[in-house]
Tab-separated table of C-alpha atoms in Angstrom:
chain	number	residue	atom	x	y	z
T	16	MET	CA	13.986	3.967	-23.852
T	17	SER	CA	10.672	5.066	-22.591
T	18	LEU	CA	9.138	3.053	-19.697
T	19	HIS	CA	5.982	2.583	-21.781
T	20	GLY	CA	7.610	2.572	-25.173
T	21	SER	CA	6.530	0.085	-27.854
T	22	GLU	CA	9.648	-2.009	-27.497
T	23	THR	CA	9.126	-2.375	-23.801
T	24	ASP	CA	5.418	-3.206	-24.252
T	25	ALA	CA	6.167	-5.756	-26.919
T	26	THR	CA	8.801	-7.426	-24.715
T	27	TYR	CA	6.445	-7.762	-21.825
T	28	ASP	CA	3.614	-8.963	-24.115
T	29	ARG	CA	5.823	-11.643	-25.591
T	30	ALA	CA	6.761	-12.739	-22.020
T	31	GLY	CA	3.203	-13.091	-21.133
T	32	PHE	CA	2.807	-10.491	-18.483
T	33	GLY	CA	0.011	-8.024	-17.665
T	34	SER	CA	-3.209	-10.126	-17.695
T	35	PRO	CA	-5.877	-8.956	-15.423
T	36	VAL	CA	-6.466	-10.518	-12.027
T	37	ARG	CA	-9.534	-12.382	-10.970
T	38	ARG	CA	-11.603	-10.149	-8.700
T	39	GLY	CA	-13.389	-11.925	-5.821
T	40	GLU	CA	-16.576	-11.058	-4.004
T	41	ARG	CA	-15.087	-10.139	-0.663
T	42	PRO	CA	-12.332	-7.461	-0.907
T	43	ALA	CA	-10.416	-5.988	1.908
T	44	ILE	CA	-8.647	-2.567	1.800
T	45	VAL	CA	-5.054	-2.365	3.160
T	46	VAL	CA	-3.894	1.196	3.736
T	47	VAL	CA	-0.163	1.056	3.949
T	48	ASP	CA	1.689	3.602	6.093
T	49	LEU	CA	-0.420	6.807	5.531
T	50	THR	CA	0.991	8.126	8.777
T	51	LYS	CA	2.149	11.516	9.610
T	52	GLY	CA	5.707	10.434	9.155
T	53	PHE	CA	5.001	9.713	5.492
T	54	THR	CA	2.343	12.295	4.620
T	55	ASP	CA	3.946	15.290	6.372
T	56	PRO	CA	6.966	16.766	4.472
T	57	ALA	CA	8.312	18.064	7.800
T	58	TYR	CA	9.523	14.605	8.604
T	59	PRO	CA	12.680	13.177	6.870
T	60	THR	CA	10.567	10.292	5.404
T	61	GLY	CA	7.614	12.511	4.588
T	62	ALA	CA	6.186	14.053	1.402
T	63	ASP	CA	3.098	15.984	0.558
T	64	LEU	CA	0.571	13.183	-0.028
T	65	THR	CA	-2.535	15.347	0.351
T	66	GLU	CA	-4.140	13.981	-2.911
T	67	VAL	CA	-3.337	10.394	-1.987
T	68	VAL	CA	-4.878	10.827	1.464
T	69	ALA	CA	-7.994	12.430	-0.047
T	70	ALA	CA	-8.407	9.758	-2.613
T	71	THR	CA	-7.897	6.935	-0.099
T	72	SER	CA	-10.395	8.573	2.172
T	73	GLN	CA	-13.025	8.301	-0.555
T	74	LEU	CA	-12.398	4.649	-0.916
T	75	VAL	CA	-12.384	3.983	2.844
T	76	ALA	CA	-15.613	5.899	3.198
T	77	ALA	CA	-17.199	3.656	0.580
T	78	ALA	CA	-16.010	0.514	2.450
T	79	GLY	CA	-18.138	1.021	5.491
T	80	PRO	CA	-21.577	0.812	3.840
T	81	ALA	CA	-20.321	-2.108	1.706
T	82	GLY	CA	-19.080	-4.075	4.809
T	83	VAL	CA	-15.591	-4.139	3.320
T	84	PRO	CA	-12.929	-4.468	6.088
T	85	VAL	CA	-10.133	-1.772	6.270
T	86	VAL	CA	-6.716	-2.568	7.656
T	87	TYR	CA	-4.236	0.226	8.327
T	88	THR	CA	-0.500	-0.351	8.817
T	89	THR	CA	2.120	1.821	10.407
T	90	ILE	CA	5.853	1.565	10.937
T	91	GLY	CA	7.028	2.135	14.464
T	92	TYR	CA	10.307	1.324	16.275
T	93	THR	CA	11.043	0.992	20.073
T	94	PRO	CA	14.315	2.543	21.355
T	95	ALA	CA	15.970	-0.898	21.463
T	96	GLU	CA	14.970	-1.475	17.778
T	97	LEU	CA	16.736	1.681	16.595
T	98	ASP	CA	20.043	-0.156	17.216
T	99	THR	CA	18.946	-3.593	15.947
T	100	VAL	CA	16.835	-3.208	12.863
T	101	VAL	CA	19.253	-3.376	9.950
T	102	TRP	CA	16.900	-1.342	7.590
T	103	LEU	CA	17.579	1.702	9.790
T	104	ASP	CA	21.268	1.507	8.791
T	105	LYS	CA	20.284	1.817	5.184
T	106	ALA	CA	17.523	4.323	5.650
T	107	PRO	CA	18.430	6.377	8.808
T	108	GLY	CA	15.699	8.942	8.195
T	109	MET	CA	13.263	6.319	9.416
T	110	ARG	CA	14.625	6.417	12.839
T	111	ALA	CA	12.136	9.296	13.326
T	112	LEU	CA	9.403	6.683	13.261
T	113	ALA	CA	9.553	6.064	17.082
T	114	ILE	CA	6.703	4.286	18.861
T	115	GLY	CA	4.649	6.814	20.798
T	116	SER	CA	5.619	9.752	18.477
T	117	GLU	CA	3.190	11.636	16.167
T	118	ALA	CA	5.157	10.287	13.189
T	119	VAL	CA	3.616	6.847	13.551
T	120	GLU	CA	0.002	7.980	13.949
T	121	ILE	CA	-2.469	7.585	11.100
T	122	ASP	CA	-2.925	10.872	9.264
T	123	ASP	CA	-5.849	12.735	10.925
T	124	ARG	CA	-7.466	13.411	7.487
T	125	LEU	CA	-8.183	9.703	7.005
T	126	PRO	CA	-11.461	8.308	8.417
T	127	PHE	CA	-9.718	5.923	10.664
T	128	THR	CA	-12.084	4.585	13.436
T	129	ASP	CA	-12.088	1.855	16.129
T	130	ALA	CA	-13.894	-0.330	13.639
T	131	ASP	CA	-10.705	-0.478	11.544
T	132	HIS	CA	-7.766	-2.817	12.110
T	133	LEU	CA	-4.261	-1.557	12.746
T	134	ILE	CA	-1.042	-3.486	12.136
T	135	VAL	CA	2.370	-2.240	13.377
T	136	LYS	CA	5.184	-3.379	11.302
T	137	LYS	CA	9.005	-3.156	11.258
T	138	GLY	CA	9.775	-3.737	7.627
T	139	ALA	CA	8.532	-2.773	4.167
T	140	SER	CA	5.722	-5.392	3.686
T	141	GLY	CA	2.592	-5.276	5.666
T	142	PHE	CA	2.763	-9.140	5.834
T	143	PHE	CA	6.281	-9.713	6.933
T	144	GLY	CA	6.448	-10.487	10.676
T	145	THR	CA	2.912	-9.389	11.269
T	146	GLY	CA	-0.617	-10.976	11.679
T	147	LEU	CA	-1.848	-9.456	8.404
T	148	ALA	CA	-2.283	-12.749	6.541
T	149	SER	CA	-4.249	-14.309	9.443
T	150	LEU	CA	-6.372	-11.176	9.812
T	151	LEU	CA	-7.408	-11.126	6.166
T	152	ALA	CA	-8.162	-14.868	6.343
T	153	SER	CA	-10.398	-14.246	9.365
T	154	THR	CA	-12.411	-11.588	7.512
T	155	GLY	CA	-12.906	-14.089	4.561
T	156	ALA	CA	-11.201	-11.691	2.140
T	157	ASP	CA	-10.527	-12.984	-1.332
T	158	THR	CA	-9.074	-9.843	-2.906
T	159	VAL	CA	-6.917	-7.094	-1.569
T	160	ILE	CA	-6.994	-3.511	-2.526
T	161	VAL	CA	-3.665	-1.832	-1.601
T	162	CYS	CA	-3.376	1.938	-0.943
T	163	GLY	CA	-0.714	4.045	0.657
T	164	ALA	CA	2.868	4.994	0.674
T	165	THR	CA	5.356	4.703	-0.671
T	166	THR	CA	4.664	3.192	-4.074
T	167	SER	CA	8.288	2.042	-4.638
T	168	GLY	CA	8.708	0.738	-1.129
T	169	CYS	CA	6.168	-0.482	1.293
T	170	VAL	CA	3.223	-0.562	-1.129
T	171	ARG	CA	5.180	-2.586	-3.714
T	172	ALA	CA	6.424	-5.037	-0.981
T	173	THR	CA	2.890	-5.451	0.393
T	174	VAL	CA	1.474	-6.057	-3.047
T	175	VAL	CA	4.053	-8.733	-3.779
T	176	ASP	CA	3.432	-10.451	-0.487
T	177	ALA	CA	-0.376	-10.271	-0.918
T	178	LEU	CA	0.007	-12.055	-4.237
T	179	GLN	CA	2.306	-14.606	-2.709
T	180	CYS	CA	-0.253	-15.290	0.079
T	181	GLY	CA	-2.862	-16.131	-2.689
T	182	TYR	CA	-4.706	-12.862	-2.982
T	183	PRO	CA	-5.623	-11.035	-6.289
T	184	VAL	CA	-4.370	-7.428	-5.817
T	185	LEU	CA	-5.813	-4.069	-7.003
T	186	VAL	CA	-3.821	-0.823	-6.662
T	187	PRO	CA	-5.873	2.338	-7.274
T	188	ARG	CA	-3.397	4.699	-8.903
T	189	GLU	CA	-4.740	7.827	-7.094
T	190	CYS	CA	-4.475	6.079	-3.661
T	191	VAL	CA	-0.665	5.504	-3.761
T	192	GLY	CA	2.076	8.026	-3.572
T	193	ASP	CA	5.831	8.430	-3.371
T	194	ARG	CA	8.593	10.966	-2.945
T	195	ALA	CA	9.504	11.098	-6.575
T	196	ASP	CA	7.577	10.378	-9.767
T	197	GLY	CA	10.299	8.152	-11.373
T	198	PRO	CA	10.398	5.416	-8.769
T	199	ALA	CA	6.639	5.584	-8.429
T	200	GLU	CA	5.980	5.123	-12.163
T	201	ALA	CA	8.595	2.332	-12.532
T	202	ASN	CA	6.953	0.368	-9.713
T	203	LEU	CA	3.408	0.830	-10.969
T	204	PHE	CA	4.559	-0.442	-14.284
T	205	ASP	CA	6.050	-3.494	-12.558
T	206	ILE	CA	2.982	-4.112	-10.461
T	207	GLN	CA	0.731	-3.935	-13.464
T	208	ALA	CA	2.967	-6.311	-15.379
T	209	LYS	CA	3.589	-8.914	-12.742
T	210	TYR	CA	1.719	-8.610	-9.407
T	211	GLY	CA	-1.684	-6.874	-9.599
T	212	ASP	CA	-3.953	-4.597	-11.491
T	213	VAL	CA	-3.305	-0.840	-11.324
T	214	VAL	CA	-6.750	0.661	-11.625
T	215	SER	CA	-8.421	4.058	-11.401
T	216	LEU	CA	-10.127	5.262	-8.159
T	217	ASP	CA	-13.392	5.192	-9.907
T	218	ASP	CA	-12.982	1.537	-10.860
T	219	ALA	CA	-12.058	0.731	-7.219
T	220	LEU	CA	-15.095	2.735	-5.883
T	221	ALA	CA	-17.402	0.874	-8.289
T	222	TYR	CA	-16.011	-2.451	-7.244
T	223	VAL	CA	-16.300	-1.775	-3.526
T	224	GLY	CA	-19.685	-0.304	-3.986
T	225	GLY	CA	-20.948	-3.365	-5.721
T	226	VAL	CA	-20.034	-5.812	-2.906
T	227	LYS	CA	-23.205	-7.492	-1.633
């Protein structure tokens, strides 16, 4: 059965999923793990996310003039954590994401500056075990725009937790990426149905540009 087949759509419609979120007046952008370890295919965890980086750069560039805060996240592990973080047993390729290595640095093609916030995390969600919820509250954010990688992993986890922290969520399709299309599309379908609105980059740019 097709992911977007009529039977699937009818089932979700009947269940009452897929309504649009309420957009606030003070969005914040969370850029999830667009670090070299994820955007450079030379790393075990990496893939060629050139187009995702370019689209996210457009959105971040629009954020500055609008006064929209931008928060970047990165995953990084200390030597001790390489032997204690259970996730690394399941995904040993992520052991390359060592604190102090280039793998955990924000991709140089992104307009990351000292005016932006940086969260270092150990798990999939940008919220779990970090100060992201408090940071967003301190900025007065009432909506979260989630970009980054990977769609089926850290992006989805961050979207779900943003919703559970009380934030309406937007996910610009061009600004998220994965290692494979199948998992990416399945998770975008789920996000649109249950957790946030999957929107176009143009829509997100117009929304950010309209902030007063």
